Tab-separated table of C-alpha atoms in Angstrom:
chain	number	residue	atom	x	y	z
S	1	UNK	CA	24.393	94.817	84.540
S	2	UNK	CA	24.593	93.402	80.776
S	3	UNK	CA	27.651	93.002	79.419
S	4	UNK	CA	29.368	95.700	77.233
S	5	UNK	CA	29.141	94.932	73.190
S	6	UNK	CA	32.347	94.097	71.334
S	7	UNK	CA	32.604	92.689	67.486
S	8	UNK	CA	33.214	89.336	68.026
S	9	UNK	CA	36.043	89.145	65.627
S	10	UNK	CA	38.594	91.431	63.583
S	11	UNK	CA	41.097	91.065	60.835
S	12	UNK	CA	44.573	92.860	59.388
S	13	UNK	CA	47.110	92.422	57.918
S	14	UNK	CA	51.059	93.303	59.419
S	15	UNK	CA	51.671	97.052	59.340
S	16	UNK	CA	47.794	97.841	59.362
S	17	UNK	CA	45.675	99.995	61.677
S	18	UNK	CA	42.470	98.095	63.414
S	19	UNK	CA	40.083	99.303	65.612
S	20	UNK	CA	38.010	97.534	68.048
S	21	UNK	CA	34.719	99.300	69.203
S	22	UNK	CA	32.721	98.688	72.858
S	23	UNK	CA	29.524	100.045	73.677
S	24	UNK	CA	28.059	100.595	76.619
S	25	UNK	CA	25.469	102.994	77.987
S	26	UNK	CA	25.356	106.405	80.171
S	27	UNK	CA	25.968	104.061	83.345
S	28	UNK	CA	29.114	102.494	82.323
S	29	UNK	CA	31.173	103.700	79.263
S	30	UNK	CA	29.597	106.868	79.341
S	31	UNK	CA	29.155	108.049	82.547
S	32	UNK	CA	32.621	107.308	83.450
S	33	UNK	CA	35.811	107.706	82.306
S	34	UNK	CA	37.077	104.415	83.439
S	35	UNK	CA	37.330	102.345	80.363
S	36	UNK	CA	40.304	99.511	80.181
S	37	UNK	CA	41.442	97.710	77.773
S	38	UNK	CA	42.780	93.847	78.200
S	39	UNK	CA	45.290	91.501	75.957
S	40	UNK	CA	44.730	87.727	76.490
S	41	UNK	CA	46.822	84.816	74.708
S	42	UNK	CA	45.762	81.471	74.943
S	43	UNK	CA	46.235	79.957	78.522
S	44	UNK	CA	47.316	83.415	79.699
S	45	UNK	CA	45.751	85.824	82.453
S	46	UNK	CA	44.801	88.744	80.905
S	47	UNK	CA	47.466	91.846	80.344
S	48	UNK	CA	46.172	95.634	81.275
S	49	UNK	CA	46.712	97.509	77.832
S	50	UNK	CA	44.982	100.491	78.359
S	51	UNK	CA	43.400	102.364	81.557
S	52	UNK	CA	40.855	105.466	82.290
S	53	UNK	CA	40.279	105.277	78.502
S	54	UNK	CA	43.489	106.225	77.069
S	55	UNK	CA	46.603	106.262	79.515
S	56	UNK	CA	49.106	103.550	78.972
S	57	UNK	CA	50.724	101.341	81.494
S	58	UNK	CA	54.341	101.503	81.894
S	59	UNK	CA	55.759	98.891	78.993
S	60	UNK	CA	53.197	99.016	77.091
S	61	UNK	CA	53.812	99.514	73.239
S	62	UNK	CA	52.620	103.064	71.980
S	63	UNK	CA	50.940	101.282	69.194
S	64	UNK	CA	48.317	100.930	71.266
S	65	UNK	CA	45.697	103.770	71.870
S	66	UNK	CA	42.493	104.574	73.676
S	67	UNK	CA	39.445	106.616	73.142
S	68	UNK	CA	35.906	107.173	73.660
S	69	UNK	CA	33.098	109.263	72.279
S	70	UNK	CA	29.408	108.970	74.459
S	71	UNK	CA	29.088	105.360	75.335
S	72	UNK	CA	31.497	103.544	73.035
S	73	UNK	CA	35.482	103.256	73.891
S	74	UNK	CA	37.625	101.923	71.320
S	75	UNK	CA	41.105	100.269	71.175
S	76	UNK	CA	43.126	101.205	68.246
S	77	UNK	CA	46.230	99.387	67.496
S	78	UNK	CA	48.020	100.635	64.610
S	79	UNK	CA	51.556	98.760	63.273
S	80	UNK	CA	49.988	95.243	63.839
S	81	UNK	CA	52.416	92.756	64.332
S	82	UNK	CA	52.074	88.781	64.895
S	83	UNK	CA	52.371	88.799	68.324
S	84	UNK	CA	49.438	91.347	68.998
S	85	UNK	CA	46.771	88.334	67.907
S	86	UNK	CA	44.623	87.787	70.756
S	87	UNK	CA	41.590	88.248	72.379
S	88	UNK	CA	40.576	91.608	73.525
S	89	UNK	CA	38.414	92.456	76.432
S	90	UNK	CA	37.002	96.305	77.489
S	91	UNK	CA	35.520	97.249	80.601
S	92	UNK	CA	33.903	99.677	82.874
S	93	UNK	CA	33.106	101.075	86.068
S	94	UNK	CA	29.488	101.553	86.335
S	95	UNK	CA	27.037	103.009	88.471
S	96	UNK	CA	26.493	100.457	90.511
S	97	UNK	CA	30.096	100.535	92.326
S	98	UNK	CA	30.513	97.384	90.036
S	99	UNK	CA	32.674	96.675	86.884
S	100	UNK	CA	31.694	95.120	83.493
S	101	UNK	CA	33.393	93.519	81.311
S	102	UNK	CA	32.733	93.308	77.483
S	103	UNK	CA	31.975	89.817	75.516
S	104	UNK	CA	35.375	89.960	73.931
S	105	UNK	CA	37.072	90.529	70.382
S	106	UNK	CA	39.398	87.420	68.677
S	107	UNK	CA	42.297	89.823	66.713
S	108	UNK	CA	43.716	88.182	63.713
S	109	UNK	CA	46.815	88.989	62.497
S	110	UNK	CA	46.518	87.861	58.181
O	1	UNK	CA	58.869	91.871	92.005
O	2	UNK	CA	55.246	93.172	92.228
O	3	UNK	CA	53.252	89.503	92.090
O	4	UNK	CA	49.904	87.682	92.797
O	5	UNK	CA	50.364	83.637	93.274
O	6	UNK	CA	47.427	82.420	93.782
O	7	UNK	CA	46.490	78.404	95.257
O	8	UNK	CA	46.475	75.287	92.843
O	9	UNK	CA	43.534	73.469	90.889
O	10	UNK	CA	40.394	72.279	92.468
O	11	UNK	CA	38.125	69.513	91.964
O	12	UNK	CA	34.784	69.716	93.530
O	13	UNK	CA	30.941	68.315	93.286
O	14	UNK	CA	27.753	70.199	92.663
O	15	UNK	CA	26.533	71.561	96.199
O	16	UNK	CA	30.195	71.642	97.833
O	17	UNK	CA	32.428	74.785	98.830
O	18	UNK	CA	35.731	76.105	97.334
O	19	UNK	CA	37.981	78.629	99.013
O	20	UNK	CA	40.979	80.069	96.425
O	21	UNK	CA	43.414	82.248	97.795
O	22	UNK	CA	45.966	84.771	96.452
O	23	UNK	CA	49.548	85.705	98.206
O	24	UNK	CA	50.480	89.298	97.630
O	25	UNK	CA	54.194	90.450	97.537
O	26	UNK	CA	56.320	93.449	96.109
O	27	UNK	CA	53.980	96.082	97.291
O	28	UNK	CA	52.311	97.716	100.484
O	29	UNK	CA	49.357	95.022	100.404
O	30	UNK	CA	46.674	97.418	102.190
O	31	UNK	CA	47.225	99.994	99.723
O	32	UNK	CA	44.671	98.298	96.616
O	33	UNK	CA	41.829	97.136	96.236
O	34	UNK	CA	41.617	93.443	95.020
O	35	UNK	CA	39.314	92.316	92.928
O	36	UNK	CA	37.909	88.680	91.654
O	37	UNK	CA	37.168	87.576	87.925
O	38	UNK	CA	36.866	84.289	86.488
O	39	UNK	CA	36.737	83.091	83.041
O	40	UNK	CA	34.248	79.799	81.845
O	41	UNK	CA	36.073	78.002	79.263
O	42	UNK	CA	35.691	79.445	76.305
O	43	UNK	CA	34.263	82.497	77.647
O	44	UNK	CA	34.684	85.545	78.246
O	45	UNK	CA	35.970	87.415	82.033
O	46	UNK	CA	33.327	87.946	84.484
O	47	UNK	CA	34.070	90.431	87.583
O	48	UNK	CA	32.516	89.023	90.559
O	49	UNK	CA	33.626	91.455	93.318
O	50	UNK	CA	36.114	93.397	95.112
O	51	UNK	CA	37.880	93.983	98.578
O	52	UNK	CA	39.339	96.197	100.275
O	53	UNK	CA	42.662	94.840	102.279
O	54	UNK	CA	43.064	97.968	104.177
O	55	UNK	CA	39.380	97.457	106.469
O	56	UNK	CA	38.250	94.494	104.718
O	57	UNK	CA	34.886	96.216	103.138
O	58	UNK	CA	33.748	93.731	100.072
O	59	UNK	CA	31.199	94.523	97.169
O	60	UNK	CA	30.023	91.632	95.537
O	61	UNK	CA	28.594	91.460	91.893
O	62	UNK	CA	24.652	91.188	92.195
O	63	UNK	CA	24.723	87.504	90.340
O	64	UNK	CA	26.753	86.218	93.323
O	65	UNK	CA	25.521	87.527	96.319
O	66	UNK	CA	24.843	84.784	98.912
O	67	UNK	CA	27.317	82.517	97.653
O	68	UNK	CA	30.916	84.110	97.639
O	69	UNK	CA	32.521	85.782	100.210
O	70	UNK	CA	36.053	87.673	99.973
O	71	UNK	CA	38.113	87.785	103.065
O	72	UNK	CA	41.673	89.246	103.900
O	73	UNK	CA	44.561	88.307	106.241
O	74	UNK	CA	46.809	91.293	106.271
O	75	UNK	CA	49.575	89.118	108.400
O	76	UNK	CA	49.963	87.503	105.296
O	77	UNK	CA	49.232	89.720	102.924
O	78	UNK	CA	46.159	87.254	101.169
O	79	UNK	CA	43.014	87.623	100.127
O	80	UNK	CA	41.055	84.627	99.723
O	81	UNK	CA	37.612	83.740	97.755
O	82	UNK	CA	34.999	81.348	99.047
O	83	UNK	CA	31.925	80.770	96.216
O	84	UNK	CA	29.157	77.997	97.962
O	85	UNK	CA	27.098	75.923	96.514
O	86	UNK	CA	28.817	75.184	93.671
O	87	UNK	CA	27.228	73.801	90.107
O	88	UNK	CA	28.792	73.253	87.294
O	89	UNK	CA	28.321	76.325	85.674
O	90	UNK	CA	30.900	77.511	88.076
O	91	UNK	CA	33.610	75.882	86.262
O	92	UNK	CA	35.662	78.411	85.385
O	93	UNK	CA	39.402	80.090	86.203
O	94	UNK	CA	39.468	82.189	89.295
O	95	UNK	CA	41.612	85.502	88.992
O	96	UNK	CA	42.869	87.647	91.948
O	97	UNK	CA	43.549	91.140	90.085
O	98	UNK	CA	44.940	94.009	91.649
O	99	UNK	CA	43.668	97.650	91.080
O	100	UNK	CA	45.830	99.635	89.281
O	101	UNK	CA	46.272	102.911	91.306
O	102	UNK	CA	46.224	102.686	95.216
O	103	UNK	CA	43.347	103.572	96.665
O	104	UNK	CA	41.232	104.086	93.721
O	105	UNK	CA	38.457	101.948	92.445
O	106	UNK	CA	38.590	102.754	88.945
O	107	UNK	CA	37.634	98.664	87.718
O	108	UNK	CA	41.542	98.947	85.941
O	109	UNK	CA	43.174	95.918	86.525
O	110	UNK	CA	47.401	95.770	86.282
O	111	UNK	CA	48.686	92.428	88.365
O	112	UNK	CA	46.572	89.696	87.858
O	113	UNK	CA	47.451	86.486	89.742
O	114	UNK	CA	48.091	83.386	87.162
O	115	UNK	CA	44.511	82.096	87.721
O	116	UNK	CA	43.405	79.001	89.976
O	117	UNK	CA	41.319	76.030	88.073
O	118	UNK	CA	38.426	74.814	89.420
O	119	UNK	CA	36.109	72.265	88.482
O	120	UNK	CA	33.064	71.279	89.747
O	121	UNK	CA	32.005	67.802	88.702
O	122	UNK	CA	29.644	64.821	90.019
């Protein structure tokens, strides 16, 4: 199972809107609509942001939004803020009763 | 409060065995699936299997299969991860993570334990 594609890096600025793209295929991200979305800082275990493609977990900051259209999901985070720079990590069920993570995306905050 | 702890740092050589385990509390243990990831430094989370405390089924991750086995002591409410024949490339942080709805498998991942160290090394 190859890994899911993410950019490897994106950019704004406080107060902006950025979106962070993962592609799959029709065995993961698109055959499924079990797409997460992970927050990791630094020396941290990873935080669940976003589950079955767009439901929020309890505590989680409404700035903070899922979709998908065929085989790509994307994480929108709109309002950035300091403390949202991190690395981001999708991932999907797939096919094979396994789950697959994408290569990850470093979020800078300008 | 719903938690994962999982066991402390390990040092091991190329060839050798390590077993990690991860303590469940706050929540009816045989009710989610567990699953393992681990993390190279520098690099990015790889899933490497799941299992299920209620019967103790696993499903392992194609790229490991032979070398880890996932176990489950429900008296204790821990799961544990063996991985043989260890190389280096194995060096990595271990993650117990807890699915997010009971008795799903959806690969959504809410309680993560705080990640076990360990480093294989002639």
């Amino acid at each position: 199972q190859s890994a899911l594609t993410q950019p490897a890096s994106v950019s704004g600025s406080p107060g902006q809107s950025i979106t962070i793209s993962c592609t799959g295929t029709s065995s993961d991200v698109g055959g499924y609509n079990y797409v997460s979305w992970y927050q990791q800082h630094p020396g941290k275990a990873p935080k669940l942001m976003i589950y079955d493609v767009s439901k929020r977990p309890s505590g989680v900051s409404n700035r903070f939004s899922g979709s998908k259209s065929g085989n790509t999901a994307s994480l929108t985070i709109s309002g950035l803020q300091a403390e949202d720079e991190a690395d981001y990590y999708c991932s999907s069920y797939t096919s094979s009763s396994s789950v697959v993570f994408g290569g990850g995306t470093k979020l800078t905050v300008l | 409060q719903v938690q994962l702890v999982q066991s402390g740092a390990e040092v091991k050589k190329p060839g050798a065995s390590v077993k990690v385990s991860c303590k469940a509390s706050g929540y009816t243990f045989t009710s989610y699936y567990m699953h393992w990831v681990r993390q190279a430094p520098g690099q990015g989370l790889e899933w490497m299997g799941i299992i299920n405390p209620s019967g103790g089924s696993t499903s392992y991750a194609q790229k490991f299969q032979g070398r880890v086995t996932m176990t489950r002591d429900t008296s204790t409410s821990t799961v544990y991860m063996e991985l043989s024949s260890l190389r280096s490339e194995d060096t990595a942080v271990y993650y117990c993570a807890r699915e997010t709805v009971a008795g799903t498998i959806a690969g959504a991942f809410d309680i993560w334990g705080q990640g076990t160290m360990v480093t294989v090394s002639s």
